Amino acid sequence: MSSQEAILAKLPEAFDKARASGDLLFFPSSVHTHTEHDVEFQIRLCPALQNKPRLPTPDFSEDAPTAKEQEKKRHDPFAPPYVPNLYLGEVRDEAEGNEYVILFNKYSVVPHHILMVTKDFQSQTSPLMPPDLVQAYLFLVAAKKAGRKFFAFYNCGDLSGASQPHKHLQLIPIEDDGPPVEKLARAAKIEHEERPFALSQLPYANHVRRLPSSLASASPATLEPALAHAFLALLDLAISTVRHDGTYPPGPPSYNVVLTLEHVHVVPRRREAHTLARTGEALSVNALGFAGMLLVKSARELEAVREEGVGNILRGVGLESVHEVQVDEHKAADENL
């Protein structure tokens, strides 16, 4: 087994080696900022992605074959034997025994983009478990100690932008002090830090929980209950938001998760992609979009996104906020205790 620190330390050399071998494909890009709703969104333009092989979207519908059966019909890139130049090591949750394989993202737009994959097959429709959260958070802590900044994200369900049915979290480095939406969360004034809150400036349902400031220096035994409690509270709210939407598609709810050292964000989803008004083309959105980072493949698509507005696009694939209703329901439940 490896440690988070050891894996992060080898990233620069390993990335260059994987790229030189051709096992990792790096797509150059340029970042364009677009400010609205008090967020300086980053729109990354990457024309080379037009040549990326298209992967079939996993079928998570009720009558679909099980995720394991789907994997039997097509190659699982997250199962052994691993491509040596993409394999970075393995980490193990000592409390629960869960093991994870750490791989480079084969199709990288951002250098050092890595995946934390369950060693045994689990479905991407399953919620994050306490060991998943702890091991991902330990990567963020290790990065901070090494003078770097990373955040983690998870796409859950068929409407979330997930591209593989094998459960995996993704970790990506960032030059700024957190992804764009994190700056909004950090500036939020809240009365009770132990309670979830919503970023009311954003035009879609979002649920955020601030983590204790001491958590980055806490032991794994302390991390697990803190992270699990925060995530489950947000997941309950996301499911509640879905239940308030009478037109939500049938099947298990889909949602995106963004994890930073300071916050957990959960955003319920109702669509995987948004049809751009100007071009009529579908723009796929995953958790990165709700972190404030969109990906486009052409200058035409970039202008279409700017014209339509990032907020409108995210609202199109998200849900209407019912946060005030949920607050009233929570108060009523407290009064009945």
mmCIF file of C-alpha atoms in Angstrom:
data_model
loop_
_atom_site.group_PDB
_atom_site.id
_atom_site.type_symbol
_atom_site.label_atom_id
_atom_site.label_comp_id
_atom_site.label_asym_id
_atom_site.label_seq_id
_atom_site.Cartn_x
_atom_site.Cartn_y
_atom_site.Cartn_z
ATOM 1 C CA MET A 1 0.000 0.000 0.000
ATOM 2 C CA SER A 2 1.012 3.589 -0.615
ATOM 3 C CA SER A 3 0.268 6.775 1.272
ATOM 4 C CA GLN A 4 -1.452 9.865 -0.082
ATOM 5 C CA GLU A 5 1.792 11.787 0.446
ATOM 6 C CA ALA A 6 3.859 9.290 -1.546
ATOM 7 C CA ILE A 7 1.405 9.224 -4.441
ATOM 8 C CA LEU A 8 1.243 13.006 -4.718
ATOM 9 C CA ALA A 9 5.037 13.264 -4.556
ATOM 10 C CA LYS A 10 5.448 11.076 -7.636
ATOM 11 C CA LEU A 11 2.855 12.886 -9.773
ATOM 12 C CA PRO A 12 5.150 15.236 -11.750
ATOM 13 C CA GLU A 13 7.600 12.572 -12.909
ATOM 14 C CA ALA A 14 4.914 9.917 -13.392
ATOM 15 C CA PHE A 15 2.726 12.282 -15.420
ATOM 16 C CA ASP A 16 5.566 13.143 -17.797
ATOM 17 C CA LYS A 17 6.414 9.457 -18.205
ATOM 18 C CA ALA A 18 2.801 8.454 -18.880
ATOM 19 C CA ARG A 19 2.385 11.242 -21.405
ATOM 20 C CA ALA A 20 5.646 10.439 -23.183
ATOM 21 C CA SER A 21 4.633 6.776 -23.455
ATOM 22 C CA GLY A 22 1.320 7.645 -25.082
ATOM 23 C CA ASP A 23 -0.640 5.876 -22.337
ATOM 24 C CA LEU A 24 -1.918 9.242 -21.098
ATOM 25 C CA LEU A 25 -3.385 11.686 -23.603
ATOM 26 C CA PHE A 26 -3.056 15.340 -22.641
ATOM 27 C CA PHE A 27 -5.309 17.900 -24.330
ATOM 28 C CA PRO A 28 -4.044 21.509 -24.180
ATOM 29 C CA SER A 29 -6.638 24.124 -23.309
ATOM 30 C CA SER A 30 -7.168 27.779 -22.430
ATOM 31 C CA VAL A 31 -9.234 29.155 -19.558
ATOM 32 C CA HIS A 32 -11.722 31.997 -20.048
ATOM 33 C CA THR A 33 -13.445 33.656 -17.093
ATOM 34 C CA HIS A 34 -17.102 34.659 -17.015
ATOM 35 C CA THR A 35 -18.562 36.373 -13.956
ATOM 36 C CA GLU A 36 -22.182 36.083 -12.877
ATOM 37 C CA HIS A 37 -24.047 35.313 -9.637
ATOM 38 C CA ASP A 38 -20.989 36.530 -7.688
ATOM 39 C CA VAL A 39 -18.901 33.671 -9.112
ATOM 40 C CA GLU A 40 -16.001 34.022 -11.511
ATOM 41 C CA PHE A 41 -16.733 30.907 -13.544
ATOM 42 C CA GLN A 42 -13.901 29.274 -15.469
ATOM 43 C CA ILE A 43 -14.783 28.080 -18.969
ATOM 44 C CA ARG A 44 -12.041 25.851 -20.318
ATOM 45 C CA LEU A 45 -11.786 25.759 -24.115
ATOM 46 C CA CYS A 46 -10.257 22.524 -25.408
ATOM 47 C CA PRO A 47 -10.725 22.010 -29.178
ATOM 48 C CA ALA A 48 -8.661 18.800 -29.136
ATOM 49 C CA LEU A 49 -11.413 17.070 -27.149
ATOM 50 C CA GLN A 50 -13.422 16.873 -30.350
ATOM 51 C CA ASN A 51 -11.089 14.003 -31.272
ATOM 52 C CA LYS A 52 -11.493 12.164 -27.948
ATOM 53 C CA PRO A 53 -13.160 8.746 -28.294
ATOM 54 C CA ARG A 54 -16.790 8.889 -27.156
ATOM 55 C CA LEU A 55 -17.645 6.556 -24.300
ATOM 56 C CA PRO A 56 -21.170 5.146 -23.984
ATOM 57 C CA THR A 57 -23.048 6.595 -21.019
ATOM 58 C CA PRO A 58 -23.629 3.896 -18.385
ATOM 59 C CA ASP A 59 -27.223 2.640 -18.299
ATOM 60 C CA PHE A 60 -28.571 3.088 -14.762
ATOM 61 C CA SER A 61 -32.288 2.771 -15.621
ATOM 62 C CA GLU A 62 -34.495 0.416 -13.585
ATOM 63 C CA ASP A 63 -34.733 -2.276 -16.276
ATOM 64 C CA ALA A 64 -31.074 -2.029 -17.320
ATOM 65 C CA PRO A 65 -28.601 -4.861 -16.759
ATOM 66 C CA THR A 66 -26.759 -4.568 -13.476
ATOM 67 C CA ALA A 67 -23.580 -2.507 -13.447
ATOM 68 C CA LYS A 68 -21.551 -5.715 -13.130
ATOM 69 C CA GLU A 69 -23.317 -7.237 -16.153
ATOM 70 C CA GLN A 70 -22.641 -4.086 -18.170
ATOM 71 C CA GLU A 71 -18.961 -4.324 -17.275
ATOM 72 C CA LYS A 72 -18.828 -7.900 -18.595
ATOM 73 C CA LYS A 73 -19.940 -6.584 -21.992
ATOM 74 C CA ARG A 74 -17.260 -3.920 -22.224
ATOM 75 C CA HIS A 75 -13.793 -3.393 -20.897
ATOM 76 C CA ASP A 76 -13.593 -1.825 -17.453
ATOM 77 C CA PRO A 77 -10.610 0.576 -17.551
ATOM 78 C CA PHE A 78 -10.602 0.641 -13.756
ATOM 79 C CA ALA A 79 -10.105 -3.124 -13.360
ATOM 80 C CA PRO A 80 -6.796 -5.007 -13.413
ATOM 81 C CA PRO A 81 -4.499 -5.474 -15.180
ATOM 82 C CA TYR A 82 -3.767 -1.760 -14.848
ATOM 83 C CA VAL A 83 -1.796 0.171 -17.447
ATOM 84 C CA PRO A 84 1.539 0.503 -15.619
ATOM 85 C CA ASN A 85 2.098 4.132 -16.592
ATOM 86 C CA LEU A 86 -1.377 5.124 -15.376
ATOM 87 C CA TYR A 87 -1.130 3.215 -12.079
ATOM 88 C CA LEU A 88 0.066 5.308 -9.139
ATOM 89 C CA GLY A 89 -0.496 3.016 -6.186
ATOM 90 C CA GLU A 90 -3.158 1.963 -3.720
ATOM 91 C CA VAL A 91 -4.471 3.311 -0.424
ATOM 92 C CA ARG A 92 -6.370 1.468 2.291
ATOM 93 C CA ASP A 93 -8.821 2.697 4.893
ATOM 94 C CA GLU A 94 -7.497 1.152 8.080
ATOM 95 C CA ALA A 95 -10.781 1.464 9.986
ATOM 96 C CA GLU A 96 -13.016 -0.242 7.407
ATOM 97 C CA GLY A 97 -10.498 -2.124 5.274
ATOM 98 C CA ASN A 98 -11.699 -0.546 1.998
ATOM 99 C CA GLU A 99 -9.016 -0.414 -0.688
ATOM 100 C CA TYR A 100 -8.659 2.049 -3.561
ATOM 101 C CA VAL A 101 -6.540 2.108 -6.678
ATOM 102 C CA ILE A 102 -5.151 5.486 -7.740
ATOM 103 C CA LEU A 103 -4.907 6.025 -11.500
ATOM 104 C CA PHE A 104 -4.181 8.921 -13.793
ATOM 105 C CA ASN A 105 -7.136 10.112 -15.839
ATOM 106 C CA LYS A 106 -6.190 8.717 -19.254
ATOM 107 C CA TYR A 107 -7.761 11.714 -21.024
ATOM 108 C CA SER A 108 -6.314 14.686 -19.166
ATOM 109 C CA VAL A 109 -7.186 18.318 -19.718
ATOM 110 C CA VAL A 110 -5.566 19.341 -16.438
ATOM 111 C CA PRO A 111 -2.156 17.828 -15.539
ATOM 112 C CA HIS A 112 -2.103 15.510 -12.506
ATOM 113 C CA HIS A 113 -5.855 14.781 -12.654
ATOM 114 C CA ILE A 114 -6.185 11.499 -10.751
ATOM 115 C CA LEU A 115 -8.914 8.969 -10.000
ATOM 116 C CA MET A 116 -9.558 7.170 -6.709
ATOM 117 C CA VAL A 117 -11.222 3.914 -7.772
ATOM 118 C CA THR A 118 -12.742 1.243 -5.539
ATOM 119 C CA LYS A 119 -10.520 -1.830 -5.878
ATOM 120 C CA ASP A 120 -13.515 -4.140 -5.821
ATOM 121 C CA PHE A 121 -16.241 -3.228 -8.267
ATOM 122 C CA GLN A 122 -18.897 -0.928 -6.830
ATOM 123 C CA SER A 123 -21.511 1.001 -8.786
ATOM 124 C CA GLN A 124 -21.270 4.706 -9.562
ATOM 125 C CA THR A 125 -24.916 4.923 -8.468
ATOM 126 C CA SER A 126 -23.957 4.167 -4.861
ATOM 127 C CA PRO A 127 -23.504 7.032 -2.377
ATOM 128 C CA LEU A 128 -20.141 7.933 -0.950
ATOM 129 C CA MET A 129 -19.340 5.846 2.105
ATOM 130 C CA PRO A 130 -17.347 7.084 5.114
ATOM 131 C CA PRO A 131 -14.074 5.469 3.930
ATOM 132 C CA ASP A 132 -14.507 7.067 0.478
ATOM 133 C CA LEU A 133 -14.800 10.488 2.083
ATOM 134 C CA VAL A 134 -11.904 9.951 4.497
ATOM 135 C CA GLN A 135 -9.424 8.722 1.904
ATOM 136 C CA ALA A 136 -10.325 11.510 -0.539
ATOM 137 C CA TYR A 137 -10.023 14.122 2.219
ATOM 138 C CA LEU A 138 -6.614 12.747 3.220
ATOM 139 C CA PHE A 139 -5.443 13.477 -0.348
ATOM 140 C CA LEU A 140 -6.532 17.097 0.076
ATOM 141 C CA VAL A 141 -4.678 17.298 3.401
ATOM 142 C CA ALA A 142 -1.537 15.729 1.909
ATOM 143 C CA ALA A 143 -1.656 18.185 -0.987
ATOM 144 C CA LYS A 144 -1.859 21.133 1.393
ATOM 145 C CA LYS A 145 1.151 19.859 3.336
ATOM 146 C CA ALA A 146 3.060 19.602 0.044
ATOM 147 C CA GLY A 147 2.195 23.190 -0.875
ATOM 148 C CA ARG A 148 -0.422 22.239 -3.463
ATOM 149 C CA LYS A 149 -4.200 22.642 -3.693
ATOM 150 C CA PHE A 150 -6.557 19.869 -4.805
ATOM 151 C CA PHE A 151 -10.275 19.284 -4.541
ATOM 152 C CA ALA A 152 -12.312 16.132 -5.076
ATOM 153 C CA PHE A 153 -15.578 15.518 -6.907
ATOM 154 C CA TYR A 154 -18.003 12.670 -7.479
ATOM 155 C CA ASN A 155 -20.667 12.150 -10.147
ATOM 156 C CA CYS A 156 -23.433 9.864 -8.849
ATOM 157 C CA GLY A 157 -26.095 8.428 -11.134
ATOM 158 C CA ASP A 158 -27.040 8.514 -14.802
ATOM 159 C CA LEU A 159 -27.997 12.212 -14.813
ATOM 160 C CA SER A 160 -24.792 13.349 -13.083
ATOM 161 C CA GLY A 161 -22.326 13.325 -15.983
ATOM 162 C CA ALA A 162 -20.730 10.027 -14.947
ATOM 163 C CA SER A 163 -18.859 8.299 -17.784
ATOM 164 C CA GLN A 164 -17.976 4.980 -16.106
ATOM 165 C CA PRO A 165 -20.151 2.637 -14.020
ATOM 166 C CA HIS A 166 -17.218 1.590 -11.779
ATOM 167 C CA LYS A 167 -17.271 3.788 -8.660
ATOM 168 C CA HIS A 168 -14.564 6.438 -8.628
ATOM 169 C CA LEU A 169 -13.916 9.854 -7.141
ATOM 170 C CA GLN A 170 -11.781 12.342 -9.022
ATOM 171 C CA LEU A 171 -9.144 14.669 -7.644
ATOM 172 C CA ILE A 172 -7.892 17.669 -9.546
ATOM 173 C CA PRO A 173 -5.258 20.302 -8.763
ATOM 174 C CA ILE A 174 -6.139 23.956 -8.852
ATOM 175 C CA GLU A 175 -3.943 27.027 -8.893
ATOM 176 C CA ASP A 176 -6.411 29.334 -7.147
ATOM 177 C CA ASP A 177 -7.514 29.050 -3.547
ATOM 178 C CA GLY A 178 -10.228 26.525 -4.273
ATOM 179 C CA PRO A 179 -12.673 26.110 -7.189
ATOM 180 C CA PRO A 180 -14.748 29.204 -8.051
ATOM 181 C CA VAL A 181 -17.884 28.191 -6.122
ATOM 182 C CA GLU A 182 -15.802 27.522 -3.010
ATOM 183 C CA LYS A 183 -14.989 31.218 -2.747
ATOM 184 C CA LEU A 184 -18.705 31.933 -2.537
ATOM 185 C CA ALA A 185 -19.148 29.271 0.144
ATOM 186 C CA ARG A 186 -16.216 30.613 2.126
ATOM 187 C CA ALA A 187 -17.704 34.119 2.114
ATOM 188 C CA ALA A 188 -21.136 32.936 3.282
ATOM 189 C CA LYS A 189 -22.163 34.204 6.703
ATOM 190 C CA ILE A 190 -23.940 31.427 8.595
ATOM 191 C CA GLU A 191 -25.296 31.308 12.127
ATOM 192 C CA HIS A 192 -24.727 27.606 12.798
ATOM 193 C CA GLU A 193 -21.637 26.075 11.219
ATOM 194 C CA GLU A 194 -22.850 22.563 12.032
ATOM 195 C CA ARG A 195 -25.948 23.005 9.850
ATOM 196 C CA PRO A 196 -26.227 22.820 6.044
ATOM 197 C CA PHE A 197 -26.823 26.035 4.142
ATOM 198 C CA ALA A 198 -27.501 27.129 0.576
ATOM 199 C CA LEU A 199 -25.719 29.647 -1.628
ATOM 200 C CA SER A 200 -28.736 31.800 -2.416
ATOM 201 C CA GLN A 201 -26.915 33.736 -5.153
ATOM 202 C CA LEU A 202 -26.955 30.613 -7.331
ATOM 203 C CA PRO A 203 -30.085 29.954 -9.428
ATOM 204 C CA TYR A 204 -30.271 26.206 -8.742
ATOM 205 C CA ALA A 205 -30.702 23.934 -5.713
ATOM 206 C CA ASN A 206 -27.433 23.507 -3.840
ATOM 207 C CA HIS A 207 -26.625 22.218 -0.395
ATOM 208 C CA VAL A 208 -23.405 23.057 1.452
ATOM 209 C CA ARG A 209 -21.937 22.109 4.806
ATOM 210 C CA ARG A 210 -18.973 23.904 6.347
ATOM 211 C CA LEU A 211 -16.391 21.598 7.892
ATOM 212 C CA PRO A 212 -14.664 22.316 11.224
ATOM 213 C CA SER A 213 -11.529 24.432 10.790
ATOM 214 C CA SER A 214 -9.542 21.853 12.776
ATOM 215 C CA LEU A 215 -10.534 18.950 10.522
ATOM 216 C CA ALA A 216 -7.451 19.149 8.290
ATOM 217 C CA SER A 217 -5.273 18.249 11.285
ATOM 218 C CA ALA A 218 -7.619 15.595 12.680
ATOM 219 C CA SER A 219 -6.954 11.858 12.845
ATOM 220 C CA PRO A 220 -8.801 9.484 10.470
ATOM 221 C CA ALA A 221 -10.897 8.332 13.444
ATOM 222 C CA THR A 222 -12.124 11.905 13.885
ATOM 223 C CA LEU A 223 -12.467 12.535 10.161
ATOM 224 C CA GLU A 224 -14.876 9.685 9.527
ATOM 225 C CA PRO A 225 -17.833 10.774 11.688
ATOM 226 C CA ALA A 226 -17.382 14.446 10.792
ATOM 227 C CA LEU A 227 -17.344 13.850 7.033
ATOM 228 C CA ALA A 228 -20.031 11.155 7.101
ATOM 229 C CA HIS A 229 -22.413 13.305 9.151
ATOM 230 C CA ALA A 230 -21.897 16.302 6.856
ATOM 231 C CA PHE A 231 -22.412 14.288 3.676
ATOM 232 C CA LEU A 232 -25.503 12.414 4.907
ATOM 233 C CA ALA A 233 -27.160 15.660 6.003
ATOM 234 C CA LEU A 234 -26.593 17.109 2.519
ATOM 235 C CA LEU A 235 -27.717 13.921 0.791
ATOM 236 C CA ASP A 236 -30.965 13.985 2.767
ATOM 237 C CA LEU A 237 -31.550 17.550 1.594
ATOM 238 C CA ALA A 238 -30.760 16.651 -2.022
ATOM 239 C CA ILE A 239 -33.273 13.783 -1.915
ATOM 240 C CA SER A 240 -35.809 16.085 -0.254
ATOM 241 C CA THR A 241 -35.297 18.573 -3.105
ATOM 242 C CA VAL A 242 -35.989 15.829 -5.637
ATOM 243 C CA ARG A 243 -39.179 14.831 -3.789
ATOM 244 C CA HIS A 244 -40.441 18.408 -4.006
ATOM 245 C CA ASP A 245 -40.146 18.217 -7.821
ATOM 246 C CA GLY A 246 -43.253 16.486 -9.157
ATOM 247 C CA THR A 247 -41.750 16.180 -12.661
ATOM 248 C CA TYR A 248 -38.466 14.533 -11.634
ATOM 249 C CA PRO A 249 -37.545 11.590 -13.915
ATOM 250 C CA PRO A 250 -38.213 8.095 -12.497
ATOM 251 C CA GLY A 251 -35.335 6.169 -10.958
ATOM 252 C CA PRO A 252 -32.778 6.831 -8.232
ATOM 253 C CA PRO A 253 -31.817 10.494 -7.742
ATOM 254 C CA SER A 254 -28.615 11.720 -9.379
ATOM 255 C CA TYR A 255 -26.361 14.301 -7.802
ATOM 256 C CA ASN A 256 -22.880 15.805 -7.834
ATOM 257 C CA VAL A 257 -20.516 16.152 -4.879
ATOM 258 C CA VAL A 258 -17.649 18.631 -4.502
ATOM 259 C CA LEU A 259 -15.280 18.147 -1.553
ATOM 260 C CA THR A 260 -12.730 20.717 -0.401
ATOM 261 C CA LEU A 261 -10.802 21.084 2.836
ATOM 262 C CA GLU A 262 -13.450 23.513 4.083
ATOM 263 C CA HIS A 263 -16.792 22.429 2.619
ATOM 264 C CA VAL A 264 -18.888 19.615 1.206
ATOM 265 C CA HIS A 265 -21.237 20.589 -1.642
ATOM 266 C CA VAL A 266 -24.076 18.373 -2.937
ATOM 267 C CA VAL A 267 -26.151 19.399 -5.974
ATOM 268 C CA PRO A 268 -29.130 17.302 -7.152
ATOM 269 C CA ARG A 269 -29.435 16.743 -10.908
ATOM 270 C CA ARG A 270 -32.358 16.255 -13.273
ATOM 271 C CA ARG A 271 -30.504 16.214 -16.620
ATOM 272 C CA GLU A 272 -27.081 15.046 -17.783
ATOM 273 C CA ALA A 273 -26.733 17.699 -20.497
ATOM 274 C CA HIS A 274 -28.096 21.101 -21.488
ATOM 275 C CA THR A 275 -29.077 21.949 -25.048
ATOM 276 C CA LEU A 276 -27.459 25.262 -25.982
ATOM 277 C CA ALA A 277 -29.980 27.726 -27.403
ATOM 278 C CA ARG A 278 -27.613 29.166 -30.024
ATOM 279 C CA THR A 279 -26.163 25.936 -31.425
ATOM 280 C CA GLY A 280 -28.726 23.262 -30.550
ATOM 281 C CA GLU A 281 -25.834 21.125 -29.313
ATOM 282 C CA ALA A 282 -25.829 19.230 -26.025
ATOM 283 C CA LEU A 283 -23.347 20.419 -23.411
ATOM 284 C CA SER A 284 -22.569 17.686 -20.899
ATOM 285 C CA VAL A 285 -22.160 18.880 -17.307
ATOM 286 C CA ASN A 286 -20.654 16.983 -14.397
ATOM 287 C CA ALA A 287 -19.620 18.031 -10.873
ATOM 288 C CA LEU A 288 -16.919 20.336 -12.255
ATOM 289 C CA GLY A 289 -19.644 22.567 -13.683
ATOM 290 C CA PHE A 290 -21.119 23.036 -10.220
ATOM 291 C CA ALA A 291 -17.635 23.684 -8.853
ATOM 292 C CA GLY A 292 -17.633 26.621 -11.283
ATOM 293 C CA MET A 293 -15.589 25.036 -14.075
ATOM 294 C CA LEU A 294 -17.187 24.257 -17.448
ATOM 295 C CA LEU A 295 -15.567 22.522 -20.399
ATOM 296 C CA VAL A 296 -16.277 23.442 -24.036
ATOM 297 C CA LYS A 297 -14.827 22.067 -27.263
ATOM 298 C CA SER A 298 -15.006 25.033 -29.649
ATOM 299 C CA ALA A 299 -14.967 28.820 -29.747
ATOM 300 C CA ARG A 300 -18.548 28.649 -31.052
ATOM 301 C CA GLU A 301 -19.579 26.636 -27.999
ATOM 302 C CA LEU A 302 -17.735 29.088 -25.725
ATOM 303 C CA GLU A 303 -19.662 32.035 -27.114
ATOM 304 C CA ALA A 304 -22.932 30.111 -26.850
ATOM 305 C CA VAL A 305 -22.259 29.440 -23.156
ATOM 306 C CA ARG A 306 -21.416 33.089 -22.494
ATOM 307 C CA GLU A 307 -24.509 34.269 -24.351
ATOM 308 C CA GLU A 308 -26.873 31.914 -22.535
ATOM 309 C CA GLY A 309 -25.247 32.332 -19.136
ATOM 310 C CA VAL A 310 -23.584 29.706 -16.967
ATOM 311 C CA GLY A 311 -26.281 30.091 -14.325
ATOM 312 C CA ASN A 312 -29.026 29.285 -16.838
ATOM 313 C CA ILE A 313 -27.123 26.248 -18.048
ATOM 314 C CA LEU A 314 -26.568 24.905 -14.533
ATOM 315 C CA ARG A 315 -30.194 25.592 -13.641
ATOM 316 C CA GLY A 316 -31.167 23.675 -16.768
ATOM 317 C CA VAL A 317 -29.463 20.496 -15.564
ATOM 318 C CA GLY A 318 -30.175 21.090 -11.878
ATOM 319 C CA LEU A 319 -33.317 21.674 -9.839
ATOM 320 C CA GLU A 320 -35.160 24.670 -8.449
ATOM 321 C CA SER A 321 -34.111 25.528 -4.908
ATOM 322 C CA VAL A 322 -36.649 24.792 -2.176
ATOM 323 C CA HIS A 323 -34.248 25.704 0.612
ATOM 324 C CA GLU A 324 -36.661 28.045 2.381
ATOM 325 C CA VAL A 325 -39.352 25.356 2.359
ATOM 326 C CA GLN A 326 -36.857 22.873 3.777
ATOM 327 C CA VAL A 327 -35.859 25.319 6.519
ATOM 328 C CA ASP A 328 -39.526 25.740 7.487
ATOM 329 C CA GLU A 329 -39.987 21.956 7.505
ATOM 330 C CA HIS A 330 -36.924 21.580 9.713
ATOM 331 C CA LYS A 331 -38.267 24.192 12.175
ATOM 332 C CA ALA A 332 -41.660 22.505 12.281
ATOM 333 C CA ALA A 333 -40.017 19.142 12.989
ATOM 334 C CA ASP A 334 -37.981 20.695 15.817
ATOM 335 C CA GLU A 335 -41.111 22.229 17.352
ATOM 336 C CA ASN A 336 -42.860 18.844 17.333
ATOM 337 C CA LEU A 337 -40.051 17.163 19.266
#
